[in-house]
XYZ file of C-alpha atoms in Angstrom:
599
model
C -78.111 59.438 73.005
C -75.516 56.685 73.423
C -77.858 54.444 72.547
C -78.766 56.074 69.204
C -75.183 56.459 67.931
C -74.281 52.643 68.256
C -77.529 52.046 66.440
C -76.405 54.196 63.729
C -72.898 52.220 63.816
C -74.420 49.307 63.814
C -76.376 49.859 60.390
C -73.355 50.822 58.466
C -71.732 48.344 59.245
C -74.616 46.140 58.067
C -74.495 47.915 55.206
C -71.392 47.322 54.200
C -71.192 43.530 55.109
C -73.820 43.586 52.720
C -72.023 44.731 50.043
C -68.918 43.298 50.796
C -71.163 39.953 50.694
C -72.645 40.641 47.636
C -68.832 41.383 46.155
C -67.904 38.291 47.208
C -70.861 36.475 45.666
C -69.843 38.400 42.842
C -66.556 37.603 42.367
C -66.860 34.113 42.952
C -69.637 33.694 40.822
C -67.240 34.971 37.602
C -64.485 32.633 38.780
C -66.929 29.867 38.567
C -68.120 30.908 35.246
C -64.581 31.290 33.682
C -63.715 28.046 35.140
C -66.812 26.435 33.841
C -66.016 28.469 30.165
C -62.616 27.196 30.137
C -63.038 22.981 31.587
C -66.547 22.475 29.998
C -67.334 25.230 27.337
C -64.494 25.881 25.617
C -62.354 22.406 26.689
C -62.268 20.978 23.091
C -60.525 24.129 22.040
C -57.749 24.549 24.863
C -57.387 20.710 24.592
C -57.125 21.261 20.611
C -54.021 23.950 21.765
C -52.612 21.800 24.153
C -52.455 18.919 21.496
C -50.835 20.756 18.815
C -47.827 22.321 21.231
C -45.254 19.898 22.296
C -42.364 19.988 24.502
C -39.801 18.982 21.362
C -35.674 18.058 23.399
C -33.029 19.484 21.347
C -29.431 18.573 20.927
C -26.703 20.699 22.105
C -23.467 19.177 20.533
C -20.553 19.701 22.557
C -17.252 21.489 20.869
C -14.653 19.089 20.311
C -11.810 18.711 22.245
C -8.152 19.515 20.935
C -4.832 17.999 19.734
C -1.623 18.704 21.017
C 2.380 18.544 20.529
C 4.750 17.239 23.624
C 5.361 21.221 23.737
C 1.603 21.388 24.007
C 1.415 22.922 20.618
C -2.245 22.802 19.699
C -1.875 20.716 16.404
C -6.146 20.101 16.149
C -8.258 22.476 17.177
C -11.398 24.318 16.487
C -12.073 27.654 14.636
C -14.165 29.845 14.953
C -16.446 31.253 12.031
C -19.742 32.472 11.151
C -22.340 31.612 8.919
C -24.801 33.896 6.731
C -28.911 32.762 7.282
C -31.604 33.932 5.793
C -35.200 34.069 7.684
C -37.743 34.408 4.893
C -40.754 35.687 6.859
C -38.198 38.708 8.141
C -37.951 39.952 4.643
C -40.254 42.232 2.574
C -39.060 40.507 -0.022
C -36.466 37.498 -0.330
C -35.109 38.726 -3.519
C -34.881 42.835 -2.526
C -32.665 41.268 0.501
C -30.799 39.314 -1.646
C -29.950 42.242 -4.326
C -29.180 44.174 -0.946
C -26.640 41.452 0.245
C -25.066 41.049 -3.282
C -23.361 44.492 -2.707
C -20.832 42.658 -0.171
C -20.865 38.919 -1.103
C -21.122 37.357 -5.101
C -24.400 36.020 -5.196
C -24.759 33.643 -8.423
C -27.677 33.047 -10.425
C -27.508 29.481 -9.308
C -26.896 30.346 -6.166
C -30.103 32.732 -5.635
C -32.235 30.666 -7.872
C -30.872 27.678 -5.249
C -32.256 29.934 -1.827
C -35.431 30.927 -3.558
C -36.130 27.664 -4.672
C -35.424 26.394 -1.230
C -37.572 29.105 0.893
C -40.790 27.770 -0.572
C -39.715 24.341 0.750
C -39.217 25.249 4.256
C -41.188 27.501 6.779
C -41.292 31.131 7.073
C -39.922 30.995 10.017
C -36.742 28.701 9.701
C -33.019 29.802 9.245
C -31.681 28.860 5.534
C -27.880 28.719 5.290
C -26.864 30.669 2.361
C -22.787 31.325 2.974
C -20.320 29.887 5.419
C -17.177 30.808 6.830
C -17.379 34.307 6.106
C -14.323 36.309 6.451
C -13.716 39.305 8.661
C -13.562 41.973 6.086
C -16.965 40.862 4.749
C -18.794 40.193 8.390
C -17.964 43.744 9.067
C -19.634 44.992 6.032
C -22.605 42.625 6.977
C -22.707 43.909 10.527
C -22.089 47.633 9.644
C -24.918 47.997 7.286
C -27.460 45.359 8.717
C -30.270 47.549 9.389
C -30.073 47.110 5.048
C -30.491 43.512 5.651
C -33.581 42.157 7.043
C -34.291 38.791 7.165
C -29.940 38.154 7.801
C -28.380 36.962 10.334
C -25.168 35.844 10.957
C -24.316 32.712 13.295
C -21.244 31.614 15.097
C -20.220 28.250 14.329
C -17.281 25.971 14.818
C -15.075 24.343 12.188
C -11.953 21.787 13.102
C -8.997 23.493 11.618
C -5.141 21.787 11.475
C -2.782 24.605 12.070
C 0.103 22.921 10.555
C -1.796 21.109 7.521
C 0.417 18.085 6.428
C 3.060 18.036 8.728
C 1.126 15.734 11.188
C -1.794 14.785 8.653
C -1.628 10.974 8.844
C -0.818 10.919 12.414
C -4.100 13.091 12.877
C -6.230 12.286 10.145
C -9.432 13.901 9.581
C -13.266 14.316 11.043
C -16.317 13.694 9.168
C -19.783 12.867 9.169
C -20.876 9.688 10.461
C -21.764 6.331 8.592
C -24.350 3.846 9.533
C -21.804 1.661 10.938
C -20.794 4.975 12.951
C -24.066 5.188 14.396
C -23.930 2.110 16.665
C -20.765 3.813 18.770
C -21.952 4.647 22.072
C -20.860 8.336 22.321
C -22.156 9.231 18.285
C -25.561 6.767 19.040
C -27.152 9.897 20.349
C -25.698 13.099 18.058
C -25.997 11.356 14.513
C -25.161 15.078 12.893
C -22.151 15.427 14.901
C -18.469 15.441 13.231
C -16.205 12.261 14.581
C -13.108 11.054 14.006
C -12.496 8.776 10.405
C -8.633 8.203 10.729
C -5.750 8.616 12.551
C -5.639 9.901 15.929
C -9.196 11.538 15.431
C -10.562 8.277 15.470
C -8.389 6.948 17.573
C -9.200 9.539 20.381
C -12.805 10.062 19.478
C -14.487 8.918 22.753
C -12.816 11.402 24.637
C -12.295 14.051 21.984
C -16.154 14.108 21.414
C -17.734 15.512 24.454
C -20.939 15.321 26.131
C -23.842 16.409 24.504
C -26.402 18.810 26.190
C -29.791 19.697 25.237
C -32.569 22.063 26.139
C -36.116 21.557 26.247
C -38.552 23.705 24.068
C -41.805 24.011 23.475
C -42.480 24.044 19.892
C -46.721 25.111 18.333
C -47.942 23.040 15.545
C -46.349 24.694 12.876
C -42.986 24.063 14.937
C -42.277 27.140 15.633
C -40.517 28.112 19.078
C -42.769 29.029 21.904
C -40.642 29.266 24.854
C -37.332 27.672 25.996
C -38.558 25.484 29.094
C -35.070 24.363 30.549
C -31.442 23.920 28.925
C -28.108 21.599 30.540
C -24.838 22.622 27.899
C -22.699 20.687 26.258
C -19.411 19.943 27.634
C -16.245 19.820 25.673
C -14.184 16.967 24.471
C -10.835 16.437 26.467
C -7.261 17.673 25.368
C -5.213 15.007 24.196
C -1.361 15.236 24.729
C 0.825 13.048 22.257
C 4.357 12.554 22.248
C 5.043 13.710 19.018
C 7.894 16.866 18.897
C 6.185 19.294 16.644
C 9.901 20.621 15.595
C 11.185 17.684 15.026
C 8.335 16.346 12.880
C 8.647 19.254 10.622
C 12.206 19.282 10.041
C 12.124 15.581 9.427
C 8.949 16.681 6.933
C 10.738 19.250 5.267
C 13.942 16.736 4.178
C 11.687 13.824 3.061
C 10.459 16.637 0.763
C 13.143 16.447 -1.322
C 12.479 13.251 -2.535
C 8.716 11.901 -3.770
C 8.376 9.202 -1.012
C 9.532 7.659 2.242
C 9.391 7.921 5.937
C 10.879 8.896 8.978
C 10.204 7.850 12.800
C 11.891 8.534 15.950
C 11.631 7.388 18.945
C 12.851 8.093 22.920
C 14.857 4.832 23.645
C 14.227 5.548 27.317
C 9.880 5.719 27.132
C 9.438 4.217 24.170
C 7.914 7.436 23.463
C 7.092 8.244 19.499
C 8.598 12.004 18.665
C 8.163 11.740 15.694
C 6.629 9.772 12.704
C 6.459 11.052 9.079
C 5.039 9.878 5.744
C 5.307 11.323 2.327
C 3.442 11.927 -0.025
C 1.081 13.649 2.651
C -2.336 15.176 2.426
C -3.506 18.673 3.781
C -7.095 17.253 5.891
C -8.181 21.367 6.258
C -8.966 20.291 2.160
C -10.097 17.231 2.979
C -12.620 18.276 5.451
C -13.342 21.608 3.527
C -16.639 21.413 1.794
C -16.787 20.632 -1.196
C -13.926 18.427 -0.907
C -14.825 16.013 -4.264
C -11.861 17.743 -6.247
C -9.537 17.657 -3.367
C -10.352 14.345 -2.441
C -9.683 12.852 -6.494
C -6.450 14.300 -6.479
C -5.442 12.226 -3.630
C -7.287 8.608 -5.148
C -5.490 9.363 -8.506
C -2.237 10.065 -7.475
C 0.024 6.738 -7.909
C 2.168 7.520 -4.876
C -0.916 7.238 -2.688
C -0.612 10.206 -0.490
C -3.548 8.775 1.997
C -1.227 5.914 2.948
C 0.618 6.106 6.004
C 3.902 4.443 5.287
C 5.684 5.001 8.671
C 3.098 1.650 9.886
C 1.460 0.947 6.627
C 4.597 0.538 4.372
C 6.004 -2.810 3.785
C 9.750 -2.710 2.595
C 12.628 -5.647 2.774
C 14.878 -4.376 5.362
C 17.921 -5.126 3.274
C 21.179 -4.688 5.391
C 19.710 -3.451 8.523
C 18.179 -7.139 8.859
C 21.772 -8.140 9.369
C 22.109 -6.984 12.885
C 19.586 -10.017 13.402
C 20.814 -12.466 11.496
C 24.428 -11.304 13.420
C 23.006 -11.848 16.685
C 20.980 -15.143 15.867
C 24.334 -16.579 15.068
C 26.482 -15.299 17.866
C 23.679 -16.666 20.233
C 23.090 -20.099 18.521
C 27.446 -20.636 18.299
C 27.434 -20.830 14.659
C 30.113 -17.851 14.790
C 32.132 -15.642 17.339
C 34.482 -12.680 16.916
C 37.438 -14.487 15.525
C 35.144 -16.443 12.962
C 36.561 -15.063 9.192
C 34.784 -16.041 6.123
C 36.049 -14.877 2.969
C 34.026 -12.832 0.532
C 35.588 -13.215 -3.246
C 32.005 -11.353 -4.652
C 29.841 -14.815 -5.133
C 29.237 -17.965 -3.144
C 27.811 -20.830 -5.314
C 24.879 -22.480 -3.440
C 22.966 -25.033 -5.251
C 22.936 -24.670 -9.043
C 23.268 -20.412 -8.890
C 25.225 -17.938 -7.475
C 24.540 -15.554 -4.384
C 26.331 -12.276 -5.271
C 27.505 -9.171 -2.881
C 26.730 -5.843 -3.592
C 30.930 -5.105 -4.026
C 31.454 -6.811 -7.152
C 35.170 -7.735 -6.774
C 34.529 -8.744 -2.894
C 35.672 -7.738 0.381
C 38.149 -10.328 1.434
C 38.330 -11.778 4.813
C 35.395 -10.615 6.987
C 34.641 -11.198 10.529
C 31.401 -10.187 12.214
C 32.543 -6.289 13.026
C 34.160 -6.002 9.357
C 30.502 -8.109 7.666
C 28.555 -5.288 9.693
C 30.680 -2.485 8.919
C 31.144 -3.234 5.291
C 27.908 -4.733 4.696
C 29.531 -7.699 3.131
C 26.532 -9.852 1.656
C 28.660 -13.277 1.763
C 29.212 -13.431 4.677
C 25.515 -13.611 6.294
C 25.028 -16.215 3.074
C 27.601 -18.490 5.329
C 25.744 -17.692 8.563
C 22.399 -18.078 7.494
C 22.715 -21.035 5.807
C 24.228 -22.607 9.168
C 21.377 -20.762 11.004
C 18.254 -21.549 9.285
C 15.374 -19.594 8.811
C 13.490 -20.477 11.866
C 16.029 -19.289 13.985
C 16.144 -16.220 12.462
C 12.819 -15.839 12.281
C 12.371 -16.197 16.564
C 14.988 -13.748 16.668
C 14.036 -11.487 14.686
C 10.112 -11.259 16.074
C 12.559 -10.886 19.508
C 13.204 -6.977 18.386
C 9.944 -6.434 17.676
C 9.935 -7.150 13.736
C 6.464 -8.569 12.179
C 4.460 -7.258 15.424
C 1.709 -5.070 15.671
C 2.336 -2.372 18.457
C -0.558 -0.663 20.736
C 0.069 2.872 19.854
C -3.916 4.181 19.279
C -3.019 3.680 15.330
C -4.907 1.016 13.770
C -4.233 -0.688 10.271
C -0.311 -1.457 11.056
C 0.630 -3.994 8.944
C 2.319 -6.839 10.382
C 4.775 -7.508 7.573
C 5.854 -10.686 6.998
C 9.035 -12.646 9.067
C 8.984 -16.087 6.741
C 9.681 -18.847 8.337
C 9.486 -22.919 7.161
C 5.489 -23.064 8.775
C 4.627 -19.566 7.399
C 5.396 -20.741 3.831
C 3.364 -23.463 3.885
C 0.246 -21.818 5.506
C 0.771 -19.099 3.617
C 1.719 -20.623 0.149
C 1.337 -24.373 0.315
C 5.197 -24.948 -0.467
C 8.003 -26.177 1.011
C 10.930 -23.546 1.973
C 14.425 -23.812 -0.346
C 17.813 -23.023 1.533
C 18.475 -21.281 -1.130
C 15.598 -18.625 0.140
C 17.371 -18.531 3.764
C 19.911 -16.927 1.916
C 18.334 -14.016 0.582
C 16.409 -13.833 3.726
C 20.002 -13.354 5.505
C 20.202 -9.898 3.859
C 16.520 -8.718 4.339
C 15.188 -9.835 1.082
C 13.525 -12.318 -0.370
C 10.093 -12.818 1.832
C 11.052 -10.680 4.737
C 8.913 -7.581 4.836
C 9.142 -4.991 7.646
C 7.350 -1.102 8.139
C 9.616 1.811 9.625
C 8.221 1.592 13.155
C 8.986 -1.808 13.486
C 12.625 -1.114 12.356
C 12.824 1.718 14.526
C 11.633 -0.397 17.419
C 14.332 -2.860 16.460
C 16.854 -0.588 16.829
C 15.611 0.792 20.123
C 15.908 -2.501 21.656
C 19.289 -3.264 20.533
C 20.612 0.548 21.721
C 18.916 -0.426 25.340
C 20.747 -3.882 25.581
C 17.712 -5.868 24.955
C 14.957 -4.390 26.770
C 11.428 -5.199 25.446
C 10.703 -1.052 24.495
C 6.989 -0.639 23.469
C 6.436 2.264 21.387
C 3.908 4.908 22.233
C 2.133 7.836 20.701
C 0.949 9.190 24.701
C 3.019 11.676 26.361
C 4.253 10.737 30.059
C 2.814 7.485 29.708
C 4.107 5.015 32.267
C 6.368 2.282 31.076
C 8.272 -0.373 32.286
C 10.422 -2.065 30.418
C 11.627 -6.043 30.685
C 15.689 -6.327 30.161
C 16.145 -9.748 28.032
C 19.352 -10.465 28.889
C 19.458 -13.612 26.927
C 20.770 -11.766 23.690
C 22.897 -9.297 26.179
C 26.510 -10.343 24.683
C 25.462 -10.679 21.589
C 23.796 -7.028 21.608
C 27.219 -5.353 22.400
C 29.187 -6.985 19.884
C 26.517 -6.163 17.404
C 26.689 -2.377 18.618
C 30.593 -2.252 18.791
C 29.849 -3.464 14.935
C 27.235 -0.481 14.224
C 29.516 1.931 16.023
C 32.206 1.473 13.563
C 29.965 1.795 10.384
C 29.631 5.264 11.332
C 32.762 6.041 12.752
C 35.420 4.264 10.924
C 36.884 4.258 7.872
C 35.168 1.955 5.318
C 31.864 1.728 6.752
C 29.158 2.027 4.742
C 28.133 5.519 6.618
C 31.524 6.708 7.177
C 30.879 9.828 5.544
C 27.396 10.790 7.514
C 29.462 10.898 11.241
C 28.785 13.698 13.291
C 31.869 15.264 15.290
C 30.363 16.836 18.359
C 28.012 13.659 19.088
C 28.879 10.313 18.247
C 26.175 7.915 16.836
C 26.141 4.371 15.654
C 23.880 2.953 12.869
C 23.392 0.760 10.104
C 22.522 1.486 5.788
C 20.654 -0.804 4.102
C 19.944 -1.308 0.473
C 16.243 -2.787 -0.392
C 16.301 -4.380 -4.200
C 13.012 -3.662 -5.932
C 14.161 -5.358 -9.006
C 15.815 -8.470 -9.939
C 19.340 -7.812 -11.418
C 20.481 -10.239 -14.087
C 23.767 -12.286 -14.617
C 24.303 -10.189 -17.335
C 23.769 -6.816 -15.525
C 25.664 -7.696 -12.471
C 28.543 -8.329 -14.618
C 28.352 -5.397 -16.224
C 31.017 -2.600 -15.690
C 28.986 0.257 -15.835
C 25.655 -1.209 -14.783
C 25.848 0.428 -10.771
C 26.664 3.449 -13.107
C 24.235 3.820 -15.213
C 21.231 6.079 -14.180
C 18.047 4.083 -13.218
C 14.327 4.498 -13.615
C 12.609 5.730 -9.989
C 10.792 2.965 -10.027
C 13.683 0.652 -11.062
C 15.865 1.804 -8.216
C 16.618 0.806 -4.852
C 14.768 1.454 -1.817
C 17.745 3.611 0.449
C 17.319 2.742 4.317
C 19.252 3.936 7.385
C 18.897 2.674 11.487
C 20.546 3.575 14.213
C 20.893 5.497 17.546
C 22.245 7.923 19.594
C 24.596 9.013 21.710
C 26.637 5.582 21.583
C 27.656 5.673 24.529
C 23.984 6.448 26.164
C 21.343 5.825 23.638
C 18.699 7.713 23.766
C 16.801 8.162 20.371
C 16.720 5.654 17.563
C 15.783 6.352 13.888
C 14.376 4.712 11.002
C 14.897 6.470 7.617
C 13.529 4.847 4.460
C 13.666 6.780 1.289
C 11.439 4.773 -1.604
C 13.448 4.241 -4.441
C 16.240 6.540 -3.192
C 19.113 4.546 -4.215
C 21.868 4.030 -1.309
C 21.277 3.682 1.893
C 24.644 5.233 2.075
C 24.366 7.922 0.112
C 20.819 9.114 0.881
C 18.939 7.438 3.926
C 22.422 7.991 6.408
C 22.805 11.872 5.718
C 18.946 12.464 6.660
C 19.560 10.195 9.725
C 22.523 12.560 10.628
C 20.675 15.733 9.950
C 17.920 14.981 12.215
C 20.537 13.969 14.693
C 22.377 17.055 14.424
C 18.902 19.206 14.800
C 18.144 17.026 17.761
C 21.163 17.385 19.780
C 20.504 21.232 18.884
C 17.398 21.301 20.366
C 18.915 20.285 23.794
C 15.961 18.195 24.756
């Protein structure tokens, strides 16, 4: 009986190895088959597929980084905004979308004819922009009543927006697409659609502004149309740049220039070298600039005579005038031609040659010693010293405090200006120099051409006893600064002198003093146009009201407090008349808003 059941066990299982064999067989027979369908059968068609899809890398551009204040006021930075598209295969009908849309946005018959015109170009299946920047009244409509709107879709983008438009416009300058020249940079080679840097700081800064790009890897079928996204790395963001530009300070300054059609202002720490501020007017608004379209915009600013897109704080060329004299005063005390009991006596004129040299106070100023020529601004007297001097000597001096030098401060195009001496005439012009031109160099005419910084600088290093200040546009960057005491004596008679045309009765910015904070300084008044014998001896010819173009540039340096400097000034006003009457009161206002500001 035993026997018997274990037969019976024995032929089911049989059995059912069997089938489970033939399964087996089975299955593995249909795998081979498939196997054989798909590498020999049918390989000319998968190979045809695997042809026409591609593994396409596309760029991620990073967001650019921002722009800010010494108060870390973010004066460049990026908006964000969002962008109307159009998918045409998404639509019943391109045009019943469009009549759809029209209810919330003005849709032109340009404009429409433009998108339908433009959908038969492209693929059914690509994005066409038709609106950007949309505001938030109309994206709400959009949003609210989309299920209306196939085929639309809005995208977030990012635009670079300047929250303070001109005050800081050439500092900043603007962003734009890249040039062919552009193309060869090492951090644009690879995102030739990305916005850069074209002036200013933006270019300046545009290697670390930029970013890194990122980019994802797709694959695309052969009508290019997205398949899957295979992998992605994102784009990382430019850095934040920090300048040392006061934001308050720059628009006050702003805001006074604007009373007046041209000119510029800069300030700077005497302690860092640090620049707080730095203004030029006429200025530009680059949120126009880089607005699109920008053609109109961008005309206004070609055609205008002032030219608006210059940046005169380091552009500007301008004869000093008077300020020069603090030079020329401490070329002479350093080469002995004078000391503080030297008098010369100013009667209006000096005859050199066959013409006369005439002062800007008709009747004269008398007997003049260095403190009284400084605080008067009596033009005879630096004829009698530079004449003794020379022009070369002025000229080492002078490039000495940082006159006709180009600074490192991130801002290209300074212009050098020109600090004539004997060799640069002849290079320059193929002539010999006249004493007769040392002369009108000895007032900051003539040849000598400086820009505001430079002045500014000037004064910075005489405030700090001679050191060799470098100006910067970075905040907290580290300085050191040389102390040349070579011209050390001759600095603090020169700044006893500047004291007292502030401070004292009869100086030339007597009437700009500030009672709570002493400050010492210097006017200057740049002639634009040749005055003739029989103007200058004219009665009413310094009465008579000029042409703007006619009169003369007004200038104003200086520093404070006296007794420990610690910001210097530049003030030019284009055509503004007296340095007296116009550059020194600006120079005190900003001085006044500065102590305020308890910084």
């Amino acid at each position: 009986m035993f026997y018997s059941e274990n037969k019976k066990q024995i032929s089911v299982l049989n059995r059912r190895t069997f089938f489970l064999y033939i399964f087996k067989i089975s299955l593995f027979s249909l795998v081979g088959w498939r196997l054989y369908d798909i590498q020999i059968l049918d390989s000319k068609k998968y190979k045809t597929l695997s042809d026409n899809n591609q593994i396409d890398l596309e760029i991620i551009f990073p967001l650019r980084g921002e722009i800010l204040d010494r108060n870390n006021k973010i004066i460049a930075s990026n908006l964000k905004v969002f962008d109307l598209y159009l998918i045409p295969e998404k639509t019943k009908s391109i045009n019943q979308t469009l009549n759809s849309l029209s209810k919330f946005i003005t849709i032109t018959f340009s404009k429409r004819r433009k998108i339908l015109d433009l959908s038969k170009k492209v693929k059914k299946f690509e994005k066409i922009k038709i609106y950007e920047n949309l505001d938030w009244k109309t994206l709400e409509k959009i949003e609210t009543n989309k299920y209306n709107l196939p085929g639309i879709y809005v995208v977030q983008d990012y635009v670079r927006i300047y929250p303070y438009h001109e005050n800081f416009s050439h500092l900043l300058g603007y962003i734009s697409k890249p040039n062919q020249k552009d193309l060869s940079l090492p951090f644009i080679s690879q995102m030739p659609n990305l916005d850069i840097g074209k002036e200013g700081l933006e270019k300046a800064f545009n290697p670390e502004l930029v970013g890194a790009k990122g980019q994802r890897e797709i694959e695309v079928n052969s009508s290019g149309r997205i398949i899957r996204e295979i992998s992605r790395i994102d784009s990382k963001k430019g850095k934040t740049v920090t300048i040392s530009i006061d934001g308050r300070i720059q628009e006050y300054a702003l805001n006074l220039l604007k009373s007046y059609r041209a000119g510029s202002i800069v300030v700077m720490d005497i302690n860092n070298g640090e620049i707080l501020c730095m203004t030029s007017l006429p200025a530009y608004d680059p949120n126009k600039i880089i607005k699109k379209p920008n053609i109109e915009y961008w005309n206004t600013l070609l055609n205008n005579k002032l030219s608006p897109l210059t940046f005169r704080s380091i552009q500007g060329l301008y004869a000093p005038g008077s300020t020069f004299k603090m030079i020329v005063a401490i070329a002479a005390l350093k080469y002995g031609i004078i000391d503080t009991g030297t008098k010369n006596f100013c009667e209006g004129k000096i005859e050199f040659g066959d013409r006369y040299y005439h002062c800007w106070k008709t009747n004269g100023h008398g007997s003049m010693n260095i403190y009284d020529a400084i605080k008067q601004s009596c033009d005879v007297f630096f004829y009698e010293i530079s004449n003794k001097l020379g022009i070369d000597r002025i000229a080492k001096v002078a490039r000495d405090f940082g006159l006709g030098q180009i600074f490192d401060i991130s801002l290209k195009n300074q212009k050098e200006g020109i600090i004539p001496s004997k060799k640069w005439k002849k290079n320059h012009l193929n002539e010999s120099w006249y004493a007769g031109e040392t002369l009108i160099a000895g007032i900051g005419q003539g040849f000598v051409l400086t820009n505001p910084l430079q002045l500014a600088v000037m004064t910075s290093i005489i405030a700090s006893d001679g050191k060799d200040i470098k100006p910067t546009i970075i905040k907290d960057k580290k300085q050191t600064f040389r102390t040349n005491k070579k011209y050390i004596n001759e600095i603090n008679i020169v700044k006893k002198a500047m004291f007292k045309v502030v401070n004292e009765r009869k100086g030339t910015a007597f009437n700009s003093r500030l009672d709570k904070i002493k400050f010492a300084g210097k006017t200057g008044t740049s002639q634009v146009k040749r005055i003739s014998l029989i103007e200058r001896e004219s009665e009413d010819f310094r009465k008579k009201e000029q042409e703007w173009k006619n009169r003369d540039h007004a200038l104003f340096v200086g520093y404070m407090p006296y007794d420990e400097p610690k910001y210097s000034i530049s003030v030019i006003i284009e055509h503004g008349g007296s340095g007296a009457s116009t550059a020194a009161p600006i120079a005190k206002q900003i001085f006044n808003f500065i102590n305020n500001l308890n910084i």
